[in-house]
Short mmCIF file of C-alpha atoms and ligand atoms in Angstrom, two decimals:
data_model
loop_
_atom_site.label_atom_id
_atom_site.label_comp_id
_atom_site.label_asym_id
_atom_site.label_seq_id
_atom_site.Cartn_x
_atom_site.Cartn_y
_atom_site.Cartn_z
CA UNK A 1 -35.81 -65.42 102.65
CA UNK A 2 -37.63 -63.49 99.92
CA UNK A 3 -37.49 -65.19 96.53
CA UNK A 4 -37.21 -63.27 93.28
CA UNK A 5 -39.56 -64.19 90.44
CA UNK A 6 -38.71 -63.06 86.91
CA UNK A 7 -40.32 -63.79 83.58
CA UNK A 8 -37.61 -66.35 82.78
CA UNK A 9 -38.02 -68.09 86.11
CA UNK A 10 -41.80 -68.26 85.88
CA UNK A 11 -41.58 -69.52 82.29
CA UNK A 12 -39.05 -72.19 83.21
CA UNK A 13 -41.28 -73.54 85.96
CA UNK A 14 -44.12 -73.71 83.44
CA UNK A 15 -41.82 -75.79 81.23
CA UNK A 16 -40.85 -78.09 84.09
CA UNK A 17 -40.80 -77.50 87.87
CA UNK A 18 -37.74 -79.75 88.27
CA UNK A 19 -35.84 -77.86 85.58
CA UNK A 20 -36.63 -74.57 87.33
CA UNK A 21 -35.53 -76.03 90.68
CA UNK A 22 -32.22 -77.26 89.30
CA UNK A 23 -31.54 -73.94 87.54
CA UNK A 24 -32.72 -71.37 90.10
CA UNK A 25 -32.50 -73.13 93.46
CA UNK A 26 -29.54 -75.47 92.95
CA UNK A 27 -28.01 -72.99 90.42
CA UNK A 28 -26.76 -75.78 88.16
CA UNK A 29 -25.61 -74.76 84.68
CA UNK A 30 -24.55 -77.08 81.84
CA UNK A 31 -20.80 -76.92 81.18
CA UNK A 32 -21.51 -77.10 77.46
CA UNK A 33 -20.90 -73.73 75.81
CA UNK A 34 -23.95 -71.85 74.45
CA UNK A 35 -23.41 -69.81 71.28
CA UNK A 36 -26.96 -68.46 71.44
CA UNK A 37 -26.34 -67.00 74.91
CA UNK A 38 -22.98 -65.50 73.91
CA UNK A 39 -24.35 -63.89 70.77
CA UNK A 40 -27.35 -62.55 72.66
CA UNK A 41 -25.02 -61.02 75.26
CA UNK A 42 -22.88 -59.36 72.55
CA UNK A 43 -25.96 -57.97 70.80
CA UNK A 44 -27.59 -56.63 73.98
CA UNK A 45 -24.35 -55.10 75.26
CA UNK A 46 -23.84 -53.21 71.99
CA UNK A 47 -27.40 -51.88 71.98
CA UNK A 48 -27.20 -50.95 75.65
CA UNK A 49 -24.12 -48.71 75.26
CA UNK A 50 -25.58 -47.22 72.08
CA UNK A 51 -28.98 -46.53 73.67
CA UNK A 52 -27.31 -44.95 76.70
CA UNK A 53 -25.40 -42.65 74.37
CA UNK A 54 -22.10 -44.05 75.67
CA UNK A 55 -20.84 -45.13 72.23
CA UNK A 56 -21.32 -44.48 68.52
CA UNK A 57 -21.82 -47.34 66.07
CA UNK A 58 -18.14 -48.40 66.02
CA UNK A 59 -17.94 -48.15 69.80
CA UNK A 60 -21.09 -50.24 70.20
CA UNK A 61 -19.68 -52.91 67.87
CA UNK A 62 -16.43 -52.94 69.86
CA UNK A 63 -18.32 -53.23 73.18
CA UNK A 64 -20.47 -56.06 71.85
CA UNK A 65 -17.60 -58.04 70.34
CA UNK A 66 -15.51 -57.57 73.48
CA UNK A 67 -17.98 -59.80 75.34
CA UNK A 68 -16.79 -62.67 73.13
CA UNK A 69 -13.08 -62.10 73.88
CA UNK A 70 -13.02 -64.63 76.69
CA UNK A 71 -13.73 -67.48 74.24
CA UNK A 72 -10.54 -69.49 73.56
CA UNK A 73 -10.97 -71.71 70.48
CA UNK A 74 -9.17 -75.02 70.82
CA UNK A 75 -9.41 -76.15 67.21
CA UNK A 76 -9.58 -74.71 63.70
CA UNK A 77 -13.25 -75.56 63.63
CA UNK A 78 -13.91 -73.58 66.84
CA UNK A 79 -11.85 -70.64 65.53
CA UNK A 80 -13.93 -70.63 62.34
CA UNK A 81 -17.17 -70.68 64.37
CA UNK A 82 -15.96 -67.78 66.50
CA UNK A 83 -14.91 -65.70 63.48
CA UNK A 84 -18.22 -66.51 61.78
CA UNK A 85 -20.33 -65.44 64.76
CA UNK A 86 -18.26 -62.29 65.31
CA UNK A 87 -18.84 -61.28 61.68
CA UNK A 88 -22.56 -62.03 61.86
CA UNK A 89 -23.15 -60.21 65.14
CA UNK A 90 -21.19 -57.17 63.93
CA UNK A 91 -23.47 -56.89 60.90
CA UNK A 92 -26.58 -57.36 63.09
CA UNK A 93 -25.45 -54.55 65.41
CA UNK A 94 -24.64 -52.16 62.55
CA UNK A 95 -27.92 -52.81 60.71
CA UNK A 96 -29.92 -52.35 63.93
CA UNK A 97 -28.18 -49.12 64.91
CA UNK A 98 -28.61 -47.61 61.45
CA UNK A 99 -32.26 -48.58 61.06
CA UNK A 100 -33.92 -48.79 64.47
CA UNK A 101 -35.89 -45.60 64.99
CA UNK A 102 -34.33 -43.10 67.42
CA UNK A 103 -36.60 -42.42 70.39
CA UNK A 104 -36.64 -40.32 73.53
CA UNK A 105 -35.41 -42.91 76.02
CA UNK A 106 -36.06 -42.20 79.69
CA UNK A 107 -34.57 -45.49 80.91
CA UNK A 108 -32.17 -48.09 79.52
CA UNK A 109 -31.68 -51.60 80.96
CA UNK A 110 -34.15 -50.65 83.66
CA UNK A 111 -34.09 -53.20 86.47
CA UNK A 112 -37.10 -53.18 88.77
CA UNK A 113 -38.31 -54.90 91.90
CA UNK A 114 -41.98 -54.85 92.84
CA UNK A 115 -44.13 -56.49 95.49
CA UNK A 116 -46.50 -59.22 94.35
CA UNK A 117 -49.99 -58.53 95.64
CA UNK A 118 -53.12 -60.61 95.97
CA UNK A 119 -55.38 -58.88 93.41
CA UNK A 120 -58.45 -59.59 95.55
CA UNK A 121 -57.21 -58.24 98.89
CA UNK A 122 -54.19 -56.12 97.94
CA UNK A 123 -52.08 -58.07 100.47
CA UNK A 124 -48.39 -58.27 99.59
CA UNK A 125 -46.63 -61.60 99.40
CA UNK A 126 -44.05 -61.90 102.19
CA UNK A 127 -42.21 -64.64 100.36
CA UNK A 128 -41.94 -63.46 96.73
CA UNK A 129 -41.14 -60.28 94.80
CA UNK A 130 -41.29 -59.60 91.07
CA UNK A 131 -38.17 -58.49 89.19
CA UNK A 132 -36.96 -57.97 85.66
CA UNK A 133 -34.83 -55.85 83.37
CA UNK A 134 -36.48 -53.87 80.57
CA UNK A 135 -34.31 -53.08 77.56
CA UNK A 136 -35.52 -49.47 77.39
CA UNK A 137 -38.49 -47.19 78.08
CA UNK A 138 -39.29 -44.31 75.73
CA UNK A 139 -41.59 -41.35 76.22
CA UNK A 140 -43.24 -39.72 73.20
CA UNK A 141 -44.20 -36.08 72.69
CA UNK A 142 -47.64 -36.71 74.28
CA UNK A 143 -46.17 -38.08 77.50
CA UNK A 144 -47.05 -41.67 76.59
CA UNK A 145 -44.60 -44.40 77.63
CA UNK A 146 -43.41 -47.19 75.31
CA UNK A 147 -41.66 -50.30 76.51
CA UNK A 148 -38.85 -51.30 74.14
CA UNK A 149 -37.62 -54.83 73.68
CA UNK A 150 -34.70 -55.63 71.37
CA UNK A 151 -34.75 -59.14 69.96
CA UNK A 152 -32.63 -61.24 67.63
CA UNK A 153 -34.78 -63.83 65.93
CA UNK A 154 -33.74 -67.28 64.78
CA UNK A 155 -36.95 -67.93 62.88
CA UNK A 156 -38.47 -65.65 60.24
CA UNK A 157 -40.09 -62.45 61.48
CA UNK A 158 -43.58 -63.67 60.55
CA UNK A 159 -43.22 -66.75 62.74
CA UNK A 160 -41.82 -64.58 65.52
CA UNK A 161 -44.82 -62.24 65.33
CA UNK A 162 -47.12 -65.17 66.02
CA UNK A 163 -45.70 -65.28 69.56
CA UNK A 164 -46.71 -61.69 70.45
CA UNK A 165 -50.31 -62.33 71.54
CA UNK A 166 -49.45 -64.90 74.19
CA UNK A 167 -46.04 -63.68 75.33
CA UNK A 168 -46.09 -63.26 79.11
CA UNK A 169 -42.90 -61.19 79.17
CA UNK A 170 -44.68 -58.27 77.51
CA UNK A 171 -47.59 -58.52 79.98
CA UNK A 172 -45.16 -58.58 82.90
CA UNK A 173 -43.25 -55.51 81.68
CA UNK A 174 -46.51 -53.71 80.90
CA UNK A 175 -47.70 -54.39 84.43
CA UNK A 176 -44.34 -53.36 85.93
CA UNK A 177 -44.20 -50.04 84.06
CA UNK A 178 -47.80 -49.30 85.09
CA UNK A 179 -46.67 -49.69 88.73
CA UNK A 180 -43.44 -47.72 88.34
CA UNK A 181 -44.70 -44.69 86.41
CA UNK A 182 -47.86 -42.64 86.75
CA UNK A 183 -48.17 -42.16 82.99
CA UNK A 184 -50.18 -43.77 80.19
CA UNK A 185 -48.58 -46.71 78.40
CA UNK A 186 -48.88 -46.95 74.61
CA UNK A 187 -47.60 -50.51 74.32
CA UNK A 188 -44.48 -52.58 73.77
CA UNK A 189 -42.31 -51.80 70.78
CA UNK A 190 -40.64 -55.04 69.78
CA UNK A 191 -37.56 -54.23 67.72
CA UNK A 192 -36.42 -57.40 66.04
CA UNK A 193 -33.75 -58.43 63.59
CA UNK A 194 -33.51 -61.86 61.97
CA UNK A 195 -30.26 -63.80 62.27
CA UNK A 196 -28.78 -65.37 59.18
CA UNK A 197 -27.36 -68.81 58.48
CA UNK A 198 -25.43 -67.55 55.44
CA UNK A 199 -21.75 -68.57 55.53
CA UNK A 200 -18.65 -67.40 53.62
CA UNK A 201 -18.38 -68.73 50.06
CA UNK A 202 -16.52 -71.97 49.49
CA UNK A 203 -15.03 -73.67 46.47
CA UNK A 204 -14.12 -77.33 46.64
CA UNK A 205 -14.68 -77.18 50.40
CA UNK A 206 -12.20 -74.31 50.84
CA UNK A 207 -13.32 -70.85 52.00
CA UNK A 208 -12.71 -68.36 49.17
CA UNK A 209 -14.17 -65.21 50.69
CA UNK A 210 -12.40 -62.90 53.16
CA UNK A 211 -14.20 -61.98 56.38
CA UNK A 212 -14.52 -58.37 55.20
CA UNK A 213 -16.03 -59.47 51.87
CA UNK A 214 -18.40 -61.77 53.77
CA UNK A 215 -19.54 -58.96 56.08
CA UNK A 216 -20.04 -56.67 53.10
CA UNK A 217 -22.18 -59.35 51.40
CA UNK A 218 -24.27 -59.84 54.56
CA UNK A 219 -24.69 -56.09 54.89
CA UNK A 220 -25.93 -55.82 51.29
CA UNK A 221 -28.25 -58.77 51.85
CA UNK A 222 -29.89 -57.04 54.85
CA UNK A 223 -30.07 -53.66 53.12
CA UNK A 224 -31.60 -55.09 49.94
CA UNK A 225 -34.50 -56.70 51.78
CA UNK A 226 -34.79 -54.77 55.04
CA UNK A 227 -38.47 -55.53 55.70
CA UNK A 228 -37.69 -59.23 55.66
CA UNK A 229 -34.94 -58.93 58.26
CA UNK A 230 -35.80 -56.00 60.50
CA UNK A 231 -39.03 -54.84 62.14
CA UNK A 232 -40.46 -52.59 64.85
CA UNK A 233 -43.85 -53.97 65.89
CA UNK A 234 -46.23 -52.60 68.49
CA UNK A 235 -47.74 -55.08 70.94
CA UNK A 236 -50.73 -53.98 73.03
CA UNK A 237 -52.07 -55.40 76.27
CA UNK A 238 -55.64 -54.64 77.40
CA UNK A 239 -56.59 -53.93 81.06
CA UNK A 240 -58.32 -57.34 81.09
CA UNK A 241 -55.10 -59.06 80.02
CA UNK A 242 -53.13 -57.25 82.72
CA UNK A 243 -55.75 -58.24 85.30
CA UNK A 244 -55.43 -61.85 84.23
CA UNK A 245 -51.64 -61.55 84.43
CA UNK A 246 -51.93 -60.31 88.05
CA UNK A 247 -54.25 -63.16 88.98
CA UNK A 248 -51.95 -65.75 87.46
CA UNK A 249 -48.91 -64.14 89.09
CA UNK A 250 -50.56 -64.52 92.47
CA UNK A 251 -51.47 -68.12 91.63
CA UNK A 252 -47.80 -68.69 90.79
CA UNK A 253 -46.87 -67.69 94.36
CA UNK A 254 -49.55 -69.98 95.84
CA UNK A 255 -48.41 -72.96 93.77
CA UNK A 256 -44.84 -72.38 94.89
CA UNK A 257 -45.88 -72.23 98.54
CA UNK A 258 -47.77 -75.49 98.09
CA UNK A 259 -44.74 -77.07 96.42
CA UNK A 260 -42.52 -75.97 99.31
CA UNK A 261 -45.02 -77.28 101.88
CA UNK A 262 -45.30 -80.71 100.29
CA UNK A 263 -41.62 -80.93 99.34
CA UNK A 264 -42.60 -82.44 96.01
CA UNK A 265 -41.09 -80.91 92.86
CA UNK A 266 -42.89 -82.27 89.83
CA UNK A 267 -41.23 -83.53 86.65
CA UNK A 268 -42.92 -82.45 83.41
CA UNK A 269 -41.92 -85.37 81.21
CA UNK A 270 -43.65 -83.76 78.22
CA UNK A 271 -40.81 -81.19 78.10
CA UNK A 272 -37.78 -83.49 78.25
CA UNK A 273 -37.30 -83.83 74.51
CA UNK A 274 -38.41 -80.40 73.30
CA UNK A 275 -36.05 -78.04 71.46
CA UNK A 276 -33.15 -80.44 71.19
CA UNK A 277 -33.68 -81.93 74.66
CA UNK A 278 -33.55 -80.57 78.20
CA UNK A 279 -29.96 -80.03 79.42
CA UNK A 280 -30.82 -81.79 82.69
CA UNK A 281 -31.82 -85.09 81.11
CA UNK A 282 -28.69 -86.89 82.37
CA UNK A 283 -29.62 -85.90 85.94
CA UNK A 284 -33.21 -87.01 85.63
CA UNK A 285 -32.10 -90.25 84.01
CA UNK A 286 -29.73 -90.86 86.95
CA UNK A 287 -26.55 -91.02 84.86
CA UNK A 288 -23.59 -91.79 87.13
CA UNK A 289 -21.44 -88.73 88.05
CA UNK A 290 -23.55 -86.50 85.76
CA UNK A 291 -23.86 -83.74 88.36
CA UNK A 292 -20.10 -83.46 88.89
CA UNK A 293 -19.01 -83.83 85.26
CA UNK A 294 -21.67 -82.09 83.17
CA UNK A 295 -22.63 -79.08 85.32
CA UNK A 296 -21.15 -76.34 87.44
CA UNK A 297 -22.75 -74.26 90.17
CA UNK A 298 -23.34 -70.62 89.23
CA UNK A 299 -22.64 -67.86 91.73
CA UNK A 300 -26.05 -66.28 91.14
CA UNK A 301 -29.54 -67.63 90.47
CA UNK A 302 -30.73 -65.00 88.00
CA UNK A 303 -28.45 -64.76 84.95
CA UNK A 304 -31.21 -62.69 83.30
CA UNK A 305 -30.69 -59.88 85.81
CA UNK A 306 -26.90 -59.93 86.03
CA UNK A 307 -26.00 -60.67 82.39
CA UNK A 308 -27.39 -59.08 79.28
CA UNK A 309 -30.09 -61.59 78.68
CA UNK A 310 -30.04 -63.59 75.49
CA UNK A 311 -32.21 -62.48 72.61
S1 SF4 B 401 -35.21 -83.82 81.85
FE1 SF4 B 401 -37.44 -83.57 81.81
S2 SF4 B 401 -38.10 -83.90 83.92
FE2 SF4 B 401 -35.90 -83.53 83.95
S3 SF4 B 401 -35.70 -81.34 84.32
FE3 SF4 B 401 -35.64 -81.64 82.14
S4 SF4 B 401 -37.76 -81.38 81.44
FE4 SF4 B 401 -37.79 -81.71 83.65
#
């Protein structure tokens, strides 16, 4: 059976081969709810319908927020969290739509599948293919293509920019577009907007600001300091960087074949406690009944291709 490699899958194996195995091969997902994933889905859905010309600003907001409708709060605290995130994501969507530059889009949510070739011989892998979903592709008046990525950012924009040089996702998309289109590529336009931690005003512990007043305050906060919260940056990849990407992509396939041959899936213990801890720690620690109680089995391996991937 041919296996699909995406940026997320390759990156997860770099983090930890066992984590990637549990996620993509066994399709285990933590039962614990992820706000980051839900907000990312709402944001991407809104921008997708807007970019496709299927909805105006209000319609895009409605489409984005509708992705959160399945959430059923079971306490006042959960209801507050839901209302808070709905207000925040609505403001993010409206600010982005009003300020992201309009471009001539020739593709939106473009999903691709490409062979993976040995860069030395040109031979195609029989076991692996490369896949992904690009937020949008624009063509300018000179016939140059631009890859567009829409991101919500939890850190400040300056910190986020520090990731551009070594981000493999941009190299992968650059390579993919160079294979799909016979046109020059200008670069990747990373459209980003910073999330906020601001909450409604309180007095004596009680909330004293309506949700509409809160949204208006957030809106004014973004508008007053737009450069701090919103950016469109151009990221370039050189032919040498794309060549290196191709070589490493082929190496990725060879390492996976070796892993399958030996039957040994390595544990990267240096990753277990990063970013709040790996969700599979209970499994690796051998906690009794962890598999049955803490995880469910997803129907598909690649959430990043079937869902609107998180920011
Ligand atoms: S807990 Fe550690 S070893 Fe286990 S999957 Fe996560 S990162 Fe890998």
